[in-house]
Short mmCIF file of C-alpha atoms and ligand atoms in Angstrom, two decimals:
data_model
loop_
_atom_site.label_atom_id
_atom_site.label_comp_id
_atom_site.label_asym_id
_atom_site.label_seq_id
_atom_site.Cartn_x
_atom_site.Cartn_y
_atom_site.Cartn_z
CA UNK A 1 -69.72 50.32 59.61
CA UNK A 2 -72.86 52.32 59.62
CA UNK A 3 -74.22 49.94 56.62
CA UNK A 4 -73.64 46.91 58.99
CA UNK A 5 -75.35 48.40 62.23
CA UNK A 6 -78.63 49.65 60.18
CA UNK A 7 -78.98 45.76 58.98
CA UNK A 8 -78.39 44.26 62.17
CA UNK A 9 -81.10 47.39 63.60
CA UNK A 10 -83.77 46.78 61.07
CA UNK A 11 -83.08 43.23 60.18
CA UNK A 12 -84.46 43.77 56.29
CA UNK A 13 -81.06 42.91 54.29
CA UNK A 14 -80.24 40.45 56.24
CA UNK A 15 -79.34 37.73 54.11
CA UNK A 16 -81.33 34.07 54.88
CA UNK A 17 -80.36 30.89 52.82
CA UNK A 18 -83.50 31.45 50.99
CA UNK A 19 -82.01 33.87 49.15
CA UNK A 20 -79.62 31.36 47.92
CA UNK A 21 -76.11 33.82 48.21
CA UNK A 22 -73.01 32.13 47.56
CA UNK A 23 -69.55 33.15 47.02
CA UNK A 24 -66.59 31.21 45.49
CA UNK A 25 -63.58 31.03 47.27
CA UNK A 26 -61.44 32.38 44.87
CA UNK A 27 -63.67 35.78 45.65
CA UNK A 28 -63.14 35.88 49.34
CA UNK A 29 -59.59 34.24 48.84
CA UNK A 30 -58.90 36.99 46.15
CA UNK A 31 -55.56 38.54 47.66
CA UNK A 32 -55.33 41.40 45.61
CA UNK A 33 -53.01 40.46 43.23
CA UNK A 34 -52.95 42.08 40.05
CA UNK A 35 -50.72 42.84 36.66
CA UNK A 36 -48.70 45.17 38.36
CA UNK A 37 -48.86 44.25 41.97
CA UNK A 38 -48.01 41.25 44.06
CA UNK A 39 -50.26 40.14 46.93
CA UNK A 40 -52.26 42.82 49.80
CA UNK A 41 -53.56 39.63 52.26
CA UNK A 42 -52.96 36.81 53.43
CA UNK A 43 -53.52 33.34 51.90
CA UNK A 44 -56.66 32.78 53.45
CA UNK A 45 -57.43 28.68 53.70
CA UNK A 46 -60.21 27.11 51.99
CA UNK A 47 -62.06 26.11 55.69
CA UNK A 48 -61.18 29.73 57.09
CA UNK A 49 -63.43 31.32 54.30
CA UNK A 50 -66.14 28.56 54.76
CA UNK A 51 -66.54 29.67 58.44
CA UNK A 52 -66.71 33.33 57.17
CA UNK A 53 -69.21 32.42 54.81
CA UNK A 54 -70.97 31.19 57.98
CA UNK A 55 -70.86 34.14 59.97
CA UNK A 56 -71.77 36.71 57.61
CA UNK A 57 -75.07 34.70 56.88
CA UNK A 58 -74.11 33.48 53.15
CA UNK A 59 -75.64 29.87 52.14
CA UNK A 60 -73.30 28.24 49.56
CA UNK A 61 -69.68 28.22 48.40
CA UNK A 62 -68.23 27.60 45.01
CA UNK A 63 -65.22 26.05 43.84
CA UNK A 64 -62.42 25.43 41.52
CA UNK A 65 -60.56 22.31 41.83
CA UNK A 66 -57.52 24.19 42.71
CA UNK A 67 -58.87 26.47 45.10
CA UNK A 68 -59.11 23.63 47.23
CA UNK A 69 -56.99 20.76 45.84
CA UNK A 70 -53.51 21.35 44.77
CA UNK A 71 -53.10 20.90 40.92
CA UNK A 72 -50.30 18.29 42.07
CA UNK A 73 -51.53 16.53 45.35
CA UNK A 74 -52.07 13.12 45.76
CA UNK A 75 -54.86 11.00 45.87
CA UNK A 76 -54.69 10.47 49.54
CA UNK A 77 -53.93 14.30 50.18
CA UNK A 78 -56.79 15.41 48.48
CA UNK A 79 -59.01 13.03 50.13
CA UNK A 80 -58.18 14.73 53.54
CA UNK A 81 -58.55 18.22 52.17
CA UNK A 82 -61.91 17.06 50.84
CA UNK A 83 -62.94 15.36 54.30
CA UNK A 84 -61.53 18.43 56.11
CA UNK A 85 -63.58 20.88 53.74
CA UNK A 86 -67.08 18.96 54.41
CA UNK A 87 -66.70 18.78 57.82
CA UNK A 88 -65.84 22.80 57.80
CA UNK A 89 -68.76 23.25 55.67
CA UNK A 90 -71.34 21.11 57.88
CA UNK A 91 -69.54 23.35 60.80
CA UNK A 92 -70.82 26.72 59.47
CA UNK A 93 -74.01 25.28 57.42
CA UNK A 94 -72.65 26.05 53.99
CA UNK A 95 -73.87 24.05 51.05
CA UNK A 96 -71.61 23.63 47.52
CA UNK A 97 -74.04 24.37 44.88
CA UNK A 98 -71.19 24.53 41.81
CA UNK A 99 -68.46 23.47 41.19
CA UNK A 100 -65.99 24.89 38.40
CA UNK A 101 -62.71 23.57 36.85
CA UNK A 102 -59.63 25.86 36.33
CA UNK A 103 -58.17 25.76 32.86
CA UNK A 104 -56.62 28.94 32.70
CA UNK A 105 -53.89 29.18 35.83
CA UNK A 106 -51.40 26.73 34.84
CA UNK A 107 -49.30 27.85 32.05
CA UNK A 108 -49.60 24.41 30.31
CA UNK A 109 -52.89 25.94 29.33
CA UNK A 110 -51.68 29.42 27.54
CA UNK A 111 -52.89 28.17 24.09
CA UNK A 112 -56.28 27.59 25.72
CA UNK A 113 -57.37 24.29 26.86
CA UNK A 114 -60.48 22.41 24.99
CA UNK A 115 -59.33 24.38 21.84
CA UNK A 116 -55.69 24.42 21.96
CA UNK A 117 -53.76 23.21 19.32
CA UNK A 118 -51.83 20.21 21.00
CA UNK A 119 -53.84 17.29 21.59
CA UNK A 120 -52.26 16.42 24.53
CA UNK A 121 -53.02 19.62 25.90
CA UNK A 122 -57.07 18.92 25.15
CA UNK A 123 -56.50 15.72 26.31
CA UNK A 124 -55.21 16.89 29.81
CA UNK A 125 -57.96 19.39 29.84
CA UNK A 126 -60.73 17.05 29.56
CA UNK A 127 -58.90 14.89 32.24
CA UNK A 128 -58.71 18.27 34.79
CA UNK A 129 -62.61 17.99 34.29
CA UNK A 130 -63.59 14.89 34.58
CA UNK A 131 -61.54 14.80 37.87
CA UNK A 132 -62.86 18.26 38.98
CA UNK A 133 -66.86 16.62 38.18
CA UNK A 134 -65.46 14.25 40.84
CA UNK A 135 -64.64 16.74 43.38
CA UNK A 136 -67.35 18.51 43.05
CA UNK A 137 -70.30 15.78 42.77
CA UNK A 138 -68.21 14.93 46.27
CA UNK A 139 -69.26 17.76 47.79
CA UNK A 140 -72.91 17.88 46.73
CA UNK A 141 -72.78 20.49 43.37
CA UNK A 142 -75.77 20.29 41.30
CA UNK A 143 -74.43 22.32 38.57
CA UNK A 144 -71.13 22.90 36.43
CA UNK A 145 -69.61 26.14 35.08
CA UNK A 146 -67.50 26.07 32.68
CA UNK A 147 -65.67 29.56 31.73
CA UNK A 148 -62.72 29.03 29.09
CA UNK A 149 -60.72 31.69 29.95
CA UNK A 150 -58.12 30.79 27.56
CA UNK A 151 -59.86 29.56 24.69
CA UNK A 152 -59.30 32.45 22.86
CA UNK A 153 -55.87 34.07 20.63
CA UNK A 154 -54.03 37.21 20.45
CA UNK A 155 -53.20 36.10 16.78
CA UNK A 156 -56.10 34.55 14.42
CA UNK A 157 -52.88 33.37 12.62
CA UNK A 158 -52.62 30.49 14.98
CA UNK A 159 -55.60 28.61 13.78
CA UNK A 160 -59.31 29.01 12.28
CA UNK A 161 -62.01 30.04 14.57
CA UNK A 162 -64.23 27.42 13.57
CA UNK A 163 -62.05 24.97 14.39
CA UNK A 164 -61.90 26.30 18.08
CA UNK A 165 -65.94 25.61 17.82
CA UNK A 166 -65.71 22.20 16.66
CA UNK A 167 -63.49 21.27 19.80
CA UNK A 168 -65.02 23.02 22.14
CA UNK A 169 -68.13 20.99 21.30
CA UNK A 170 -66.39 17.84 21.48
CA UNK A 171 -65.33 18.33 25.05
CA UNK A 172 -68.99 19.84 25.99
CA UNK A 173 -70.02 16.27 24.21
CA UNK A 174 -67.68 14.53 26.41
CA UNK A 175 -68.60 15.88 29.63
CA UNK A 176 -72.35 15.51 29.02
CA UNK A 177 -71.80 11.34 28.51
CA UNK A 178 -69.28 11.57 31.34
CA UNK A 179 -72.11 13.02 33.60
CA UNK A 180 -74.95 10.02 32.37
CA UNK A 181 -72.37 7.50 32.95
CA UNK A 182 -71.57 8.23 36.33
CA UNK A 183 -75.30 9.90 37.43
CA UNK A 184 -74.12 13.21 38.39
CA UNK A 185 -77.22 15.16 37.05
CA UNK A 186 -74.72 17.98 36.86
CA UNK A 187 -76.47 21.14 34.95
CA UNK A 188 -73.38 22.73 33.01
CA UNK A 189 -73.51 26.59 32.78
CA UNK A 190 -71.25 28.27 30.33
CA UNK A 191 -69.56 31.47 31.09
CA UNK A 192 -68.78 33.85 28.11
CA UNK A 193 -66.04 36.66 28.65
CA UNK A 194 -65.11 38.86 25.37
CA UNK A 195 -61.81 39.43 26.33
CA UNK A 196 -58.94 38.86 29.46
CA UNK A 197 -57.10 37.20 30.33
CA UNK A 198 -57.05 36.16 26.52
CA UNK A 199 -56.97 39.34 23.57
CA UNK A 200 -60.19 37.56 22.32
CA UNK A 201 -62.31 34.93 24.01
CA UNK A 202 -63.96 32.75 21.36
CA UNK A 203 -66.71 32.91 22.84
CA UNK A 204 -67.75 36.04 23.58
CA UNK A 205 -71.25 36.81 25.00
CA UNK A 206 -74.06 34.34 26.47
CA UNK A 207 -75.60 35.16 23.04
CA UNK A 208 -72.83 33.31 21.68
CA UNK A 209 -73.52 30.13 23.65
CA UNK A 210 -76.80 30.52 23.44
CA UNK A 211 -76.76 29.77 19.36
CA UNK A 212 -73.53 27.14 20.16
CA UNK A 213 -75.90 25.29 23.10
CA UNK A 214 -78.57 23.92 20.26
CA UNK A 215 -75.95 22.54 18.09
CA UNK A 216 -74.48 19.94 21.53
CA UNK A 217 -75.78 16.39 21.20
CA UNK A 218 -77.38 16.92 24.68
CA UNK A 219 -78.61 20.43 24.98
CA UNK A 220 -81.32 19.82 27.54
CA UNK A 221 -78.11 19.62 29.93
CA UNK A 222 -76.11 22.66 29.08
CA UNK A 223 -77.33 26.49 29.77
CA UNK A 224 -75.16 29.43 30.91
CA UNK A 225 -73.54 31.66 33.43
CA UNK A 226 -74.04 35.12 32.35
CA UNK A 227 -71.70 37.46 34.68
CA UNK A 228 -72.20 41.22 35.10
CA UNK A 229 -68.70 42.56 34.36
CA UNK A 230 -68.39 40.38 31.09
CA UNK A 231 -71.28 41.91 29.31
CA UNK A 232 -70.66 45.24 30.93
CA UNK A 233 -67.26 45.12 29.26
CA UNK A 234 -68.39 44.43 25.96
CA UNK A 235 -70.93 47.30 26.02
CA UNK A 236 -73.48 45.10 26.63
CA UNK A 237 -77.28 45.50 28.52
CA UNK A 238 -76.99 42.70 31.15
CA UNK A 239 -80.29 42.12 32.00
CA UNK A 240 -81.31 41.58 28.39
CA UNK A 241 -78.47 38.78 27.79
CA UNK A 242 -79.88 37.17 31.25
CA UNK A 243 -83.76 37.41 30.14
CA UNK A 244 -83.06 35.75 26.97
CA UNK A 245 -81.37 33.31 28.56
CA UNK A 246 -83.97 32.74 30.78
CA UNK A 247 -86.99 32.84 28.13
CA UNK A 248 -84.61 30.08 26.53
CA UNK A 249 -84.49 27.80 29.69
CA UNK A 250 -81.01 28.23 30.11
CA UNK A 251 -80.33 30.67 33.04
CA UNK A 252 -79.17 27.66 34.97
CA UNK A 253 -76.77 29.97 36.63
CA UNK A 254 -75.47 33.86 37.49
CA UNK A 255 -72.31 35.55 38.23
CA UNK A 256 -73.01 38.67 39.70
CA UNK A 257 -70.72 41.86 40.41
CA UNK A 258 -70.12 45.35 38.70
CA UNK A 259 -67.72 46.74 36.53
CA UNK A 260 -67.36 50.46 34.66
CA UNK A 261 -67.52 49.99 30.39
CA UNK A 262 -64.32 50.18 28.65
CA UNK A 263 -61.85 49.22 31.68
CA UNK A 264 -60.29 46.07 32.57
CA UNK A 265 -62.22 43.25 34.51
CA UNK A 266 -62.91 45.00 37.36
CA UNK A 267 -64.95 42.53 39.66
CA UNK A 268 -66.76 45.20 41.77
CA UNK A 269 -68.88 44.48 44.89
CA UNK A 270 -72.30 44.13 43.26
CA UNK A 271 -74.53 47.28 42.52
CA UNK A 272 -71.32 49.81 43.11
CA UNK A 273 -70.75 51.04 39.40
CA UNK A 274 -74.21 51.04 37.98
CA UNK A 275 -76.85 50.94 40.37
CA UNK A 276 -79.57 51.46 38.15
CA UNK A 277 -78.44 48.42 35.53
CA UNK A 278 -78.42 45.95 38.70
CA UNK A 279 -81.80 47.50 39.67
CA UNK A 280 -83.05 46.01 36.36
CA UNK A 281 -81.40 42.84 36.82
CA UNK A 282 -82.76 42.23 40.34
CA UNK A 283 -86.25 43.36 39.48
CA UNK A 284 -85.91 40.94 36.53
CA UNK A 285 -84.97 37.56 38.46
CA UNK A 286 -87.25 38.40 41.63
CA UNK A 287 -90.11 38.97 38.66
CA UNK A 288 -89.63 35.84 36.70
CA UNK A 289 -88.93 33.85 39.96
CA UNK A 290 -85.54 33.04 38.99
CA UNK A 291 -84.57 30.42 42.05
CA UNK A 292 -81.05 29.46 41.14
CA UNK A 293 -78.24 30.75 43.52
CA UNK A 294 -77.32 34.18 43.30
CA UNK A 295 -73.35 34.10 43.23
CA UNK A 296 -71.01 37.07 44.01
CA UNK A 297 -68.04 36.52 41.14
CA UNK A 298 -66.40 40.03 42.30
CA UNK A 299 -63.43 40.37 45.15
CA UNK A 300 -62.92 43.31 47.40
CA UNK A 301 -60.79 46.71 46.79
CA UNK A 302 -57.36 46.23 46.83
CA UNK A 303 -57.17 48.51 49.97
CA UNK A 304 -58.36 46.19 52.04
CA UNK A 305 -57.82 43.82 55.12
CA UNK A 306 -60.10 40.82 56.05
CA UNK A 307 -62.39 42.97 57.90
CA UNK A 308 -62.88 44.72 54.49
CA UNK A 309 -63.45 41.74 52.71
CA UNK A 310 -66.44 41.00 55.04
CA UNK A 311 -67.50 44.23 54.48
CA UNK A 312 -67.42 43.60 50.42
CA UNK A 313 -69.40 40.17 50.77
CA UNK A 314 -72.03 41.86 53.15
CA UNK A 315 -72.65 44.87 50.76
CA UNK A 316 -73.43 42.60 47.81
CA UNK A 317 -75.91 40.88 49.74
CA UNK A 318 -76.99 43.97 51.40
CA UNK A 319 -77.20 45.78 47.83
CA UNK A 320 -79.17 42.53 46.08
CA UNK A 321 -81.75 42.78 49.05
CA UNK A 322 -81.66 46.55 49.28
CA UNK A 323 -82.39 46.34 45.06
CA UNK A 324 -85.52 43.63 45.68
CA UNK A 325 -87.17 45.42 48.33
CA UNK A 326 -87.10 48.82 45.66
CA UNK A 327 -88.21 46.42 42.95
CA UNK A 328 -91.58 44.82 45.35
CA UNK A 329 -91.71 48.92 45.50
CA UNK A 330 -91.65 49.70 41.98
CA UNK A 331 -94.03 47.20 40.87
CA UNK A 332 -96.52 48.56 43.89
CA UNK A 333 -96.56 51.60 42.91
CA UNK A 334 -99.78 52.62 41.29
CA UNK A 335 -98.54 56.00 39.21
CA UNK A 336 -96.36 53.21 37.21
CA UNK A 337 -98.47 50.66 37.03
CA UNK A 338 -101.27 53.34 35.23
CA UNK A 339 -98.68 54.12 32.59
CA UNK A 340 -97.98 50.86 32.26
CA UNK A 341 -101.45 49.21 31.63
CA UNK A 342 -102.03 53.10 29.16
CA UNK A 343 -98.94 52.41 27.51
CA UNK A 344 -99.76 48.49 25.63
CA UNK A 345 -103.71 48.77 25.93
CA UNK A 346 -105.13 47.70 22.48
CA UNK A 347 -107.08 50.30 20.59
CA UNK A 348 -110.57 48.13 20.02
CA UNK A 349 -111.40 47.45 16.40
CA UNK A 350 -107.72 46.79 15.49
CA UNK A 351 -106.24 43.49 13.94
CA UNK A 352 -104.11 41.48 16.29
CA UNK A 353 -100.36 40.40 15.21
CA UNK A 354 -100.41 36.77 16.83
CA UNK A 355 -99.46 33.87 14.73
CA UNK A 356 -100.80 33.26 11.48
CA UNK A 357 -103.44 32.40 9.75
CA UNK A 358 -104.92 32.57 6.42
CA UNK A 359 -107.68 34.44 7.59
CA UNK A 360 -105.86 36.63 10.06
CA UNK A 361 -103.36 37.28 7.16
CA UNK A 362 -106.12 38.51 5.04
CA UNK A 363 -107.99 41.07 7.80
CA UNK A 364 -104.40 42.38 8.31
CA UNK A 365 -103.81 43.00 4.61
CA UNK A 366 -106.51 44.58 3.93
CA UNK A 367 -106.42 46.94 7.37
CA UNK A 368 -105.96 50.84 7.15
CA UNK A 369 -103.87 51.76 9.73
CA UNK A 370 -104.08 55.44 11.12
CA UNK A 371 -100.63 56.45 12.00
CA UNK A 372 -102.09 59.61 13.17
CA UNK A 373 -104.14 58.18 15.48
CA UNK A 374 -101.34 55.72 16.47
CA UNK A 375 -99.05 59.18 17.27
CA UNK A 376 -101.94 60.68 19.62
CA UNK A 377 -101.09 57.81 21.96
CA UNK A 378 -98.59 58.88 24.38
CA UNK A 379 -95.64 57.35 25.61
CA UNK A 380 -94.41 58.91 29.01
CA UNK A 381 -91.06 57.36 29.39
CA UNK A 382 -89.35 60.11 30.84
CA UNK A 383 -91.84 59.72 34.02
CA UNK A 384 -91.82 56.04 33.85
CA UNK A 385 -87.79 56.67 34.40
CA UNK A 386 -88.10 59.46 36.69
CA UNK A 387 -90.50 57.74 39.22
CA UNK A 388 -87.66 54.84 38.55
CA UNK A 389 -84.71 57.35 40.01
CA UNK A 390 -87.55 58.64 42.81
CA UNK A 391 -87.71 55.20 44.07
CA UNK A 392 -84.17 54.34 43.57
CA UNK A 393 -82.99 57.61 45.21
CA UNK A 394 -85.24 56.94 48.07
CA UNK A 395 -87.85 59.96 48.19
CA UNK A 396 -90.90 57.69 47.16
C1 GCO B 1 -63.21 35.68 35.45
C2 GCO B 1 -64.33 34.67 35.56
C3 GCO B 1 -64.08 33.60 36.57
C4 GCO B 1 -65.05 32.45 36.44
C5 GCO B 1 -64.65 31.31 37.30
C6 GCO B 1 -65.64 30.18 37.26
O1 GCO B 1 -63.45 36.72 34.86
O2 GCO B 1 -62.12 35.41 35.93
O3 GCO B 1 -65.51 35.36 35.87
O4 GCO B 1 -64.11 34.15 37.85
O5 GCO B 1 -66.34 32.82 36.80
O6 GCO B 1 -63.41 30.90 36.88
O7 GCO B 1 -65.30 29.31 36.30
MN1 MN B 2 -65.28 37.55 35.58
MN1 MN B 3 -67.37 34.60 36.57
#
């Protein structure tokens, strides 16, 4: 409550489309369901959380097929849930920026769907796809996530890993020529998990698309989705999965949230587990310029009603702008800046790495390094963090 007054009063985190937020509506729709427990809220409908959207000052909404279209409607019913949606969506001045297929809910797909072991089961899967590249190039999406939630085993008895790889590029290869023949211009972003809802997820980390990304026959068209929780679950530093995506060309898109290491997918409101970490992150993508959307892939506590929800969707915009302002603050501030420039500056006189040359090679080889020397220099790390907390914690 006191959060949401202090925005509206100083009018600082108050998110603008600019800042590209979006949401998908399986987050706001999330009803709390979970392994043990049955549903907390309401079923709320796809044009009700549009409207939210709207009034809580979000710009874009994401989608799974089946978070809007029934998995069994018919070609007229779905073209008056899609008419229905876009009219909602001009309504509250929400754009679609991605759209997202599911291939995990039904149970047709609990042997995985590009990489199961039926054909007919691939075959469907690549069908759910091309349909949901429809639905979404429909409603305006520029780009295309693909998470394979069940491509993955709790047995590696069931068949050989590589195998999995060889499919799953198949069906990237598919999609790709699907998108040129129809002109979608779609940008597909792949979304790694380790683990959950499968025991292993073949692929595992954005590191592990990354390599897989090269080896597609179009790779100019496919980059990734890193999300928070994923790499947080596999022990991971985010923000260094993200920047190497991003130094890569491929952050085409971001799934942010928060999550503790070591316990099931959480889906936090972003920023609440590990402050710091999503300090990093934001400070990274404000610093590079990073002008994709910035999408929440977290649902609220279990506790709560809709009014809570709202609350959840306002605090991880609230939290991302709260984390840029301290990051426009950190890189202002002149006691880090001096360590920073003191702790790279080149002793004159010294070779220089750089690429090669014969020559270079040569003055390099025949260099006497004074490790002594190179010790004298300090490294004041424990102030460069400390001003870090100061700023973070508010008294600088
Ligand atoms: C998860 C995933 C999903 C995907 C979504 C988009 O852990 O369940 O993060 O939420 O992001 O299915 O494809
Ligand atoms: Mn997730
Ligand atoms: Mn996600």
């Amino acid at each position: 409550m006191t959060a949401r007054t202090k925005s509206n009063a100083d009018g600082l985190y108050e998110p603008k489309p600019e800042h590209k937020f979006s949401f998908g509506l399986w987050t706001l729709g999330n009803r709390g369901r979970d392994p043990f427990g049955d549903a907390v809220r309401r079923t709320m409908p796809p044009t009700e959380i549009v409207s939210v959207l709207g009034e809580i000052g979000a710009w874009g909404v994401n989608l799974h097929d089946n978070d809007l279209v029934p998995i069994d409607a018919s070609a007229a019913e779905r073209d008056s849930i899609v008419k229905e949606f876009r009219k909602a969506c001009q309504q509250s001045g929400i754009v679609v920026p991605m759209a997202t297929v599911s291939l995990f809910f039904h149970p047709v797909f609990r042997d995985g769907a590009f990489t199961a072991n039926d054909p007919e089961v691939r075959a469907y899967a690549l069908q759910k796809t091309l349909r949901a590249m429809d639905l979404g190039a429909e409603l305006g999406a520029k780009i295309f996530v693909l998470w394979g939630g069940r491509e993955g085993v709790e047995t590696d008895a069931c068949r050989r890993a590589d195998e999995a790889v060889k499919r799953l590029r198949e069906a990237v290869n598919y999609l790709c020529e699907y998108n040129i023949a129809r002109g979608y211009n779609y940008r597909f972003a792949l979304e790694a998990k380790p683990n959950e809802p499968r025991g292993d997820i073949y692929m595992a980390t954005t590191g592990h698309y990354l390599g897989f990304i090269p080896t597609l026959d179009h790779p100019e068209m496919v980059g990734v989705n890193p999300e928070v929780a994923h790499e947080q679950m596999a022990g991971l530093n985010f923000m260094h999965g993200v920047a190497q995506a991003w130094e890569a060309g491929k952050l085409f898109h971001i799934d942010l949230n928060d999550q503790a290491p070591g316990r099931y997918d959480q889906d936090l409101r972003f920023g609440s587990a590990n402050p710091k970490s999503a300090f990093w992150l934001v400070k990274f993508l404000e610093d590079v310029g990073y002008d994709g959307p910035r999408h929440f892939d977290a649902h609220a506590y279990r506790t709560e009603d809709y009014d809570g929800v709202k609350d959840f969707a306002r605090g991880c915009m609230r939290t991302y702008l709260i984390l840029k302002e301290k990051a426009a603050h950190w890189n202002a501030n002149s006691e880090i800046q001096a360590i920073l420039k003191e702790i790279s500056a080149a002793t004159p006189g010294i070779p220089k790495a750089g690429s090669y040359s014969a020559k270079g090679s040569a003055t390099l080889l025949s260099h006497v390094f004074d490790k002594d020397a190179i010790m004298k220099k300090r490294l004041p790390y424990e102030m460069l963090d400390q001003l870090t907390i100061d700023i973070l914690l508010g008294v600088r």
